[in-house]
mmCIF file of C-alpha atoms in Angstrom:
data_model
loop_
_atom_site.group_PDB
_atom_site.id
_atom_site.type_symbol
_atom_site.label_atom_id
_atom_site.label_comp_id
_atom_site.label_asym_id
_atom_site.label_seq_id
_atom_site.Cartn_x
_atom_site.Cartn_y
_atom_site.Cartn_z
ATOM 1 C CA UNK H 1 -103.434 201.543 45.968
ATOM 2 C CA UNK H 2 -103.863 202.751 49.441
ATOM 3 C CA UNK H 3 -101.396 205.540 51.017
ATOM 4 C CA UNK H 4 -102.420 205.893 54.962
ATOM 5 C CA UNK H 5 -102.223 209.353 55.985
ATOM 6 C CA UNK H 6 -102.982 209.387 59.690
ATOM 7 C CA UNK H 7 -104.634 206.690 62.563
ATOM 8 C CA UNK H 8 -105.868 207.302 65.886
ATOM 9 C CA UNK H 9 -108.268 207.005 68.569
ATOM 10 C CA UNK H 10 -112.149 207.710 67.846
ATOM 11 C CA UNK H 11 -114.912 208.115 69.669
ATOM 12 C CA UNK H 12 -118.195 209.286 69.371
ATOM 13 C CA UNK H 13 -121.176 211.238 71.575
ATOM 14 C CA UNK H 14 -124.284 212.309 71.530
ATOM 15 C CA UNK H 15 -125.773 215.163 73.374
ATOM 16 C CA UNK H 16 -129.644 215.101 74.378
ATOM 17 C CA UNK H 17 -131.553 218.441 74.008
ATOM 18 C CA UNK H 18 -132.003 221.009 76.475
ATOM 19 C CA UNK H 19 -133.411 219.472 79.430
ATOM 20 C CA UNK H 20 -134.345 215.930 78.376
ATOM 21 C CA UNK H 21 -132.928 213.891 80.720
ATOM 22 C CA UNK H 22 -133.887 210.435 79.114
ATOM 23 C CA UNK H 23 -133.183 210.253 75.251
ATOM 24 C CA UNK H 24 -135.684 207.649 74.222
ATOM 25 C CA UNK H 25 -135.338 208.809 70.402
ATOM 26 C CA UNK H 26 -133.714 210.243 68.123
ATOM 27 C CA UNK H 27 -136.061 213.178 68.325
ATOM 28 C CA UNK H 28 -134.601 213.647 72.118
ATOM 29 C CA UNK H 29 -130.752 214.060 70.513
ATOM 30 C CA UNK H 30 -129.436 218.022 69.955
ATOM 31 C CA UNK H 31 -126.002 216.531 68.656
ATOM 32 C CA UNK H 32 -124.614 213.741 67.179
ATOM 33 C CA UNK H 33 -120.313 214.066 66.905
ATOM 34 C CA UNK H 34 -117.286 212.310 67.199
ATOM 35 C CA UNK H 35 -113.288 213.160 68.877
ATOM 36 C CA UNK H 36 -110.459 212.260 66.815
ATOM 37 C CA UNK H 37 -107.114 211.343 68.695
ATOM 38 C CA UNK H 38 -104.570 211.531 66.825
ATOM 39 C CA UNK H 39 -101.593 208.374 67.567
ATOM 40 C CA UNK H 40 -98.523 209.915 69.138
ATOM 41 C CA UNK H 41 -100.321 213.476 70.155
ATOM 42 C CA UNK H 42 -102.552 215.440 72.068
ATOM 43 C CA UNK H 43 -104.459 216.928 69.406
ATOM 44 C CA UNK H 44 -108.267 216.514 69.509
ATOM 45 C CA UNK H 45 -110.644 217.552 66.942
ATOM 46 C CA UNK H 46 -114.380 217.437 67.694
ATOM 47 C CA UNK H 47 -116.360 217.011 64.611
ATOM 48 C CA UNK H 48 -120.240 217.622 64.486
ATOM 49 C CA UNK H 49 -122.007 215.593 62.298
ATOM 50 C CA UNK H 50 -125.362 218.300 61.056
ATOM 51 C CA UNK H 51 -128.102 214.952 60.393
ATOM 52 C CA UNK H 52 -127.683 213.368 63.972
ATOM 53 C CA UNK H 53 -126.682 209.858 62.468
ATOM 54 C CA UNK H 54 -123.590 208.892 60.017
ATOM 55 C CA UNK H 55 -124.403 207.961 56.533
ATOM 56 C CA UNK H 56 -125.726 204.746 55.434
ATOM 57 C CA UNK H 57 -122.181 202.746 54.354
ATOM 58 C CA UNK H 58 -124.163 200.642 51.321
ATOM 59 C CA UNK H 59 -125.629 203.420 49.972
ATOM 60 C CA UNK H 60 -123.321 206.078 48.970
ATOM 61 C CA UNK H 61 -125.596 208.190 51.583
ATOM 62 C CA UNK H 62 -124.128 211.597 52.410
ATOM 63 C CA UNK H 63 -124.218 213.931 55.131
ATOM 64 C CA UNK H 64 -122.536 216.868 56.458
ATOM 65 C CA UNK H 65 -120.224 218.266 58.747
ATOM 66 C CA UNK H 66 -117.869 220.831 60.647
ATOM 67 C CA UNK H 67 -114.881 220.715 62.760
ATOM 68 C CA UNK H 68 -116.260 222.537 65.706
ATOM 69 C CA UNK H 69 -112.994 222.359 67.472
ATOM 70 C CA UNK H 70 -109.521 221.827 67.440
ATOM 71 C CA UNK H 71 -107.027 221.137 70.382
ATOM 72 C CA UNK H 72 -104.255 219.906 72.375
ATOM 73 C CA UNK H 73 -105.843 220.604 75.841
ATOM 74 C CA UNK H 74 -108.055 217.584 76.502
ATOM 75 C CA UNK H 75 -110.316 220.509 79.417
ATOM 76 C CA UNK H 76 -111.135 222.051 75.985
ATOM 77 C CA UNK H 77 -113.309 219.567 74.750
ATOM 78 C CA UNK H 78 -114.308 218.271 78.462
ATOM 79 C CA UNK H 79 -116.479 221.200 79.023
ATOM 80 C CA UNK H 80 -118.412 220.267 75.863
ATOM 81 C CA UNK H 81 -119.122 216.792 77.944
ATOM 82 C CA UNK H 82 -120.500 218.041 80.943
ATOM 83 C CA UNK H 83 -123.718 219.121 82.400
ATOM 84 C CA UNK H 84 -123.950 222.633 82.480
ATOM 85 C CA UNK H 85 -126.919 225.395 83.286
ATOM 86 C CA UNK H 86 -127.180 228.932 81.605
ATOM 87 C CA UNK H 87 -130.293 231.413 82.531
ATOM 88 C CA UNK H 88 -132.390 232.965 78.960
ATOM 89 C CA UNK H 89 -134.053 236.472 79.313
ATOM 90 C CA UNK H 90 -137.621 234.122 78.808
ATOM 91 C CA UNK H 91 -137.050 230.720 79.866
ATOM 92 C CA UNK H 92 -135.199 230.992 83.093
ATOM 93 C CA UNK H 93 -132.981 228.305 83.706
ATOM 94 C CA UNK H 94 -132.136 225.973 81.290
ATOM 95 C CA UNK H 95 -130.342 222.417 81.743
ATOM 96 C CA UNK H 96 -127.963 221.190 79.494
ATOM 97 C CA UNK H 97 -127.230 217.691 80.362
ATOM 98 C CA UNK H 98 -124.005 215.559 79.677
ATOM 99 C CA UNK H 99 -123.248 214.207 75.881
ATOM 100 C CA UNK H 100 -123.504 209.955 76.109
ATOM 101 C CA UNK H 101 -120.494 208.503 74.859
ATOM 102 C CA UNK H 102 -121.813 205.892 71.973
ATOM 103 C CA UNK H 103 -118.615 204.213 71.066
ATOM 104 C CA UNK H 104 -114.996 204.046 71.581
ATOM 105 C CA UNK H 105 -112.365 202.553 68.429
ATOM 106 C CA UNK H 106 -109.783 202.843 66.083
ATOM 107 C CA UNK H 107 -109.666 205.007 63.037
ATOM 108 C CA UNK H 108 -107.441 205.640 60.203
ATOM 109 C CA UNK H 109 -107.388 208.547 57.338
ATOM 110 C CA UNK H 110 -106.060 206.969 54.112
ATOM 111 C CA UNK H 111 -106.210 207.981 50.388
ATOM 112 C CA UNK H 112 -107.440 205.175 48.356
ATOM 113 C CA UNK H 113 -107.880 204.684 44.551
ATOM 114 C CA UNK H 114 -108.278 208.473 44.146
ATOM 115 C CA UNK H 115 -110.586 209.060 47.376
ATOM 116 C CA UNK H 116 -110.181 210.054 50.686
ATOM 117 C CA UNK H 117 -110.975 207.849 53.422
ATOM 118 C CA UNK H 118 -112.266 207.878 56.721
ATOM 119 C CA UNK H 119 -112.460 204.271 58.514
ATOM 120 C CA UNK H 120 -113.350 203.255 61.566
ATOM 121 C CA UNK H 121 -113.450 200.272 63.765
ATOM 122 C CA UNK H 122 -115.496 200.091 67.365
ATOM 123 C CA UNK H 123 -113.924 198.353 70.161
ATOM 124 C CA UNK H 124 -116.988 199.500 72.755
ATOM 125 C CA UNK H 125 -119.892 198.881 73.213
ATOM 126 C CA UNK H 126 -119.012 195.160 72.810
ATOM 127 C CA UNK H 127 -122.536 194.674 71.237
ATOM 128 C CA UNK H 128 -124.190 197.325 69.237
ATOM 129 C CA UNK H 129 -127.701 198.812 70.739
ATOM 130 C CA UNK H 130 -130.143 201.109 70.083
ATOM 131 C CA UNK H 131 -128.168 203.867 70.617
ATOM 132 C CA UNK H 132 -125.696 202.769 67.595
ATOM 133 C CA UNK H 133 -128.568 202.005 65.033
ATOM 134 C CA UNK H 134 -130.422 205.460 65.847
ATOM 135 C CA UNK H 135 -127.277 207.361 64.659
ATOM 136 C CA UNK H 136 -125.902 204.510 62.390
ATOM 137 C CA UNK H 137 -122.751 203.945 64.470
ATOM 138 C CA UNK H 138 -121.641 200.749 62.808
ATOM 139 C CA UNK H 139 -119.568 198.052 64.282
ATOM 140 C CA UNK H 140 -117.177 199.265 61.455
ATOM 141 C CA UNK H 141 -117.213 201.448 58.251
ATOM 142 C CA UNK H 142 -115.597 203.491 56.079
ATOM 143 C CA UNK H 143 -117.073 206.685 54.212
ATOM 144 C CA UNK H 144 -115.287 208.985 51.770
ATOM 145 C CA UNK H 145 -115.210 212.583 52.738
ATOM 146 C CA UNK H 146 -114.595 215.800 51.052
ATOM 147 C CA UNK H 147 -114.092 219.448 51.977
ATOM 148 C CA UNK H 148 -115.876 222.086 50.759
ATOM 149 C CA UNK H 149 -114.519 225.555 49.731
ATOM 150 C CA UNK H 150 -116.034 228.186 51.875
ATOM 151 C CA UNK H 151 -115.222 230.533 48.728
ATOM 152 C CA UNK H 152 -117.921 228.786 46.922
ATOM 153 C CA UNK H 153 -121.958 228.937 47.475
ATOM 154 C CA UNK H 154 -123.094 225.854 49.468
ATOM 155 C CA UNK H 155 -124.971 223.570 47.772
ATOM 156 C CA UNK H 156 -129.222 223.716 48.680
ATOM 157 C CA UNK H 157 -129.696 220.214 49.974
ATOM 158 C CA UNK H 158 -126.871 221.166 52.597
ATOM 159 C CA UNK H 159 -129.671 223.317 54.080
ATOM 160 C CA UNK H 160 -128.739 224.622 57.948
ATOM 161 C CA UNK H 161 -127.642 221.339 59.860
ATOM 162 C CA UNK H 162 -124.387 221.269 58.092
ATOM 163 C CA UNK H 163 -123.632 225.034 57.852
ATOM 164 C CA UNK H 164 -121.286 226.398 60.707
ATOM 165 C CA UNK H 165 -121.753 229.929 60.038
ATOM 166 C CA UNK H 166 -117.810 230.713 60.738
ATOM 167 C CA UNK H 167 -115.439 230.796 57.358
ATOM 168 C CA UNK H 168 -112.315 228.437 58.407
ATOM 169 C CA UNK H 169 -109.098 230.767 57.965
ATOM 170 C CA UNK H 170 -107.431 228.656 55.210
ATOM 171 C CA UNK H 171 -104.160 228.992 54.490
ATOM 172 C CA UNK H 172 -103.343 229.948 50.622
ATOM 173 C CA UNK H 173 -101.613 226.490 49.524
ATOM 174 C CA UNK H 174 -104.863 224.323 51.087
ATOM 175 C CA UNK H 175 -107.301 227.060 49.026
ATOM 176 C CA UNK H 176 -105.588 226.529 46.189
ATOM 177 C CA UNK H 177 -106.011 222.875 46.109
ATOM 178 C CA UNK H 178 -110.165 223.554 45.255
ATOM 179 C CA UNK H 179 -108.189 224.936 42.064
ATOM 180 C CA UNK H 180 -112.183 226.576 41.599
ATOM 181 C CA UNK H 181 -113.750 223.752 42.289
ATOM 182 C CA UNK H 182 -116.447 223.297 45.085
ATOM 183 C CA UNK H 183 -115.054 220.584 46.921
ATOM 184 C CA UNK H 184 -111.543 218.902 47.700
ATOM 185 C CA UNK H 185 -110.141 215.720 48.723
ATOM 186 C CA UNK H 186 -109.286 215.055 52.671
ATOM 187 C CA UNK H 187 -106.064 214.386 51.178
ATOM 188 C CA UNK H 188 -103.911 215.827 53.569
ATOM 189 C CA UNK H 189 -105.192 215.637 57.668
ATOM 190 C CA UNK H 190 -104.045 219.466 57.835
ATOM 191 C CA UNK H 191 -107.338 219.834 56.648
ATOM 192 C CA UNK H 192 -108.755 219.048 59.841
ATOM 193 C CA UNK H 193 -106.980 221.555 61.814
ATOM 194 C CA UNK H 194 -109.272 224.724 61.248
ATOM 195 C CA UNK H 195 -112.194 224.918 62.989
ATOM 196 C CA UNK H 196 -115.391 225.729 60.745
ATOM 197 C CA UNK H 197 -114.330 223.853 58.085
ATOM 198 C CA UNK H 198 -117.085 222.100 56.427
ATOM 199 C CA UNK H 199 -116.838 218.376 55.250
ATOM 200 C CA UNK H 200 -119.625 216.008 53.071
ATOM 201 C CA UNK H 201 -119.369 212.138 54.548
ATOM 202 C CA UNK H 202 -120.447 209.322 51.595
ATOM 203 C CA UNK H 203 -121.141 206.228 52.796
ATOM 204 C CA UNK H 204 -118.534 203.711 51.020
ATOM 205 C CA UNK H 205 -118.503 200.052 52.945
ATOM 206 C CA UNK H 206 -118.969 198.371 55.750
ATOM 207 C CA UNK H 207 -115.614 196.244 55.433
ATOM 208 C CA UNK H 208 -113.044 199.081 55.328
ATOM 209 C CA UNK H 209 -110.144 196.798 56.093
ATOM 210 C CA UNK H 210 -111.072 194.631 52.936
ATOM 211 C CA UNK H 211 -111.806 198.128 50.738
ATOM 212 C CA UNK H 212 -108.667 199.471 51.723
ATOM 213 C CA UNK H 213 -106.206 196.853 52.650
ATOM 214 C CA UNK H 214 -105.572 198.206 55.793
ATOM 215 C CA UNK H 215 -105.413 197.166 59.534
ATOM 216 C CA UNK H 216 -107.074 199.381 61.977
ATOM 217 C CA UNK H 217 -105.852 197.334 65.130
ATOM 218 C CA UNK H 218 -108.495 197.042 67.146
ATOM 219 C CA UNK H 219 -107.949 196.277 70.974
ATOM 220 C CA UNK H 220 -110.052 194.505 73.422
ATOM 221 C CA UNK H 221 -111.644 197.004 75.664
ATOM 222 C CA UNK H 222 -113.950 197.078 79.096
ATOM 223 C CA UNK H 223 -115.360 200.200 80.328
ATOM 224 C CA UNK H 224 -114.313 200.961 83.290
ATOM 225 C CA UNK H 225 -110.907 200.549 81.071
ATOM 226 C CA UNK H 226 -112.334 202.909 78.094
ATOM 227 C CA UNK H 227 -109.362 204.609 76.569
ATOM 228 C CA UNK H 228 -111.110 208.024 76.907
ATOM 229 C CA UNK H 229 -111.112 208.654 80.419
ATOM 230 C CA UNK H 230 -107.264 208.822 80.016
ATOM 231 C CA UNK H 231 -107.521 210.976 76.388
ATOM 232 C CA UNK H 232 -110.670 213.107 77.288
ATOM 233 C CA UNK H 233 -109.038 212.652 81.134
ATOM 234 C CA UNK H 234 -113.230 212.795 81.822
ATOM 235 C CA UNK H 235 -114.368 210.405 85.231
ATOM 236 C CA UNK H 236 -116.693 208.157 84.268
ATOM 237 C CA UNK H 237 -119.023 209.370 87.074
ATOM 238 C CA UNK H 238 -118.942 212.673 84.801
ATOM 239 C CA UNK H 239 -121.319 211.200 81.879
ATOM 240 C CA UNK H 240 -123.989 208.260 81.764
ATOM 241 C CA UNK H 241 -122.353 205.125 80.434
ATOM 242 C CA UNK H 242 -125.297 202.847 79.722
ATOM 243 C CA UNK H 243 -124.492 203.701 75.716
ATOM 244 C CA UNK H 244 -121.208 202.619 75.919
ATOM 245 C CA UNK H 245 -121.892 199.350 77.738
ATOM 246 C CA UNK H 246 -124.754 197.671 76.508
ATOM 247 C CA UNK H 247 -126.164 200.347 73.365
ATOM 248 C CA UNK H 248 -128.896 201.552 75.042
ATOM 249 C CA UNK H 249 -130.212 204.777 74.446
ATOM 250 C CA UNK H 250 -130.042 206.664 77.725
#
């Protein structure tokens, strides 16, 4: 039995390192995340996946990650987009350059046979590139996720990519839902609204709407039509595009 919980807009970015101005591998990418628009609301949520690429979805892979931000002002997350410059004490100037969007879809939070779900749909790039396969951005997926209780010590294999080192201020009825344990459900997408909480992502299946019986609506999309220039309200002469229309790493 599947009970849907919430659906929305997704999209997802990666950000090169400090000045590399063509990402030609993975080893050029500071940042993999993904936004989270929620249907009927302004509320963003930036999520920052620790291993640069999303689990395998055959494999019951899992990786980590943190919800870096939380908001209903779309400027918020627009200066994590840009190109920006900050001086260092010993470097001089350093060059941050823009994030590349790497896909635009559909997504939908649902609780499934005593899991919780995230699943996922892309409607851009219309084919997937190298850009997709690099950080396993599949055409469509679904993983099961889980929190973990700050209150608890963090497991050794989640080493330092998937640590935020900020305690999200939980209220008392979501704590006491670990009921001592070391990790929860996503049962509820209040979870989601505190920034530093951190989350494990399994890989589950690539066919989400045949796993969970659901229908994430995908839409037909071009990209000078992408839906997040209105959510993000970005320009698209703010960030390279090349990702987002053909998969190529950029």
């Amino acid at each position: 039995m599947t009970a849907e919980l919430e659906r929305g807009d997704i999209y997802f970015f990666y950000r090169p390192r400090v000045n590399v101005d063509e990402v030609r591998s993975l080893d050029d990418v500071q940042r993999l995340f993904f936004v989270l628009h929620v249907d009927g609301t302004h509320r963003l949520r930036d999520i920052i996946v620790g291993t640069k690429h999303l689990p395998d979805p055959d494999s019951h892979e899992r990786v980590w990650a943190f919800v870096a931000q939380v908001s209903d002002r779309a400027e918020d997350l627009r200066a994590e987009l840009r190109q920006r410059t900050y001086e260092t004490k010993t470097r001089g100037e350093r060059r941050q350059p823009p994030a590349r969007p790497a896909g635009e879809g559909r997504y939908v939070i649902a609780d499934h046979d005593g899991h919780s779900h995230l699943a996922y749909v892309l409607e851009l790039p219309p084919e997937l590139g190298d850009a997709q396969r690099a950080m396993r951005i599949e055409r469509e997926a679904s993983y099961v996720v889980a929190v973990r209780n700050p209150d608890a010590p963090a497991p050794p294999q989640m080493g330092r990519t998937g640590r935020t080192g900020r305690t999200p201020n939980l209220p008392e009825h979501l704590r006491n839902r670990f009921g001592g344990r070391r990790f929860a459900q996503l049962d509820a997408p209040e979870w989601l609204e505190h920034e530093g909480l951190e989350l494990v992502i399994i890989g589950a299946t690539r066919e989400p709407g045949r796993e969970l019986g659901l229908e994430l609506d995908p839409q037909a999309e071009e990209v000078h039509d992408a839906d997040l220039f209105r959510d993000l309200r970005i320009r698209p002469e703010d960030l390279p595009l090349e990702p987002l229309r053909s998969g190529k790493l950029r």
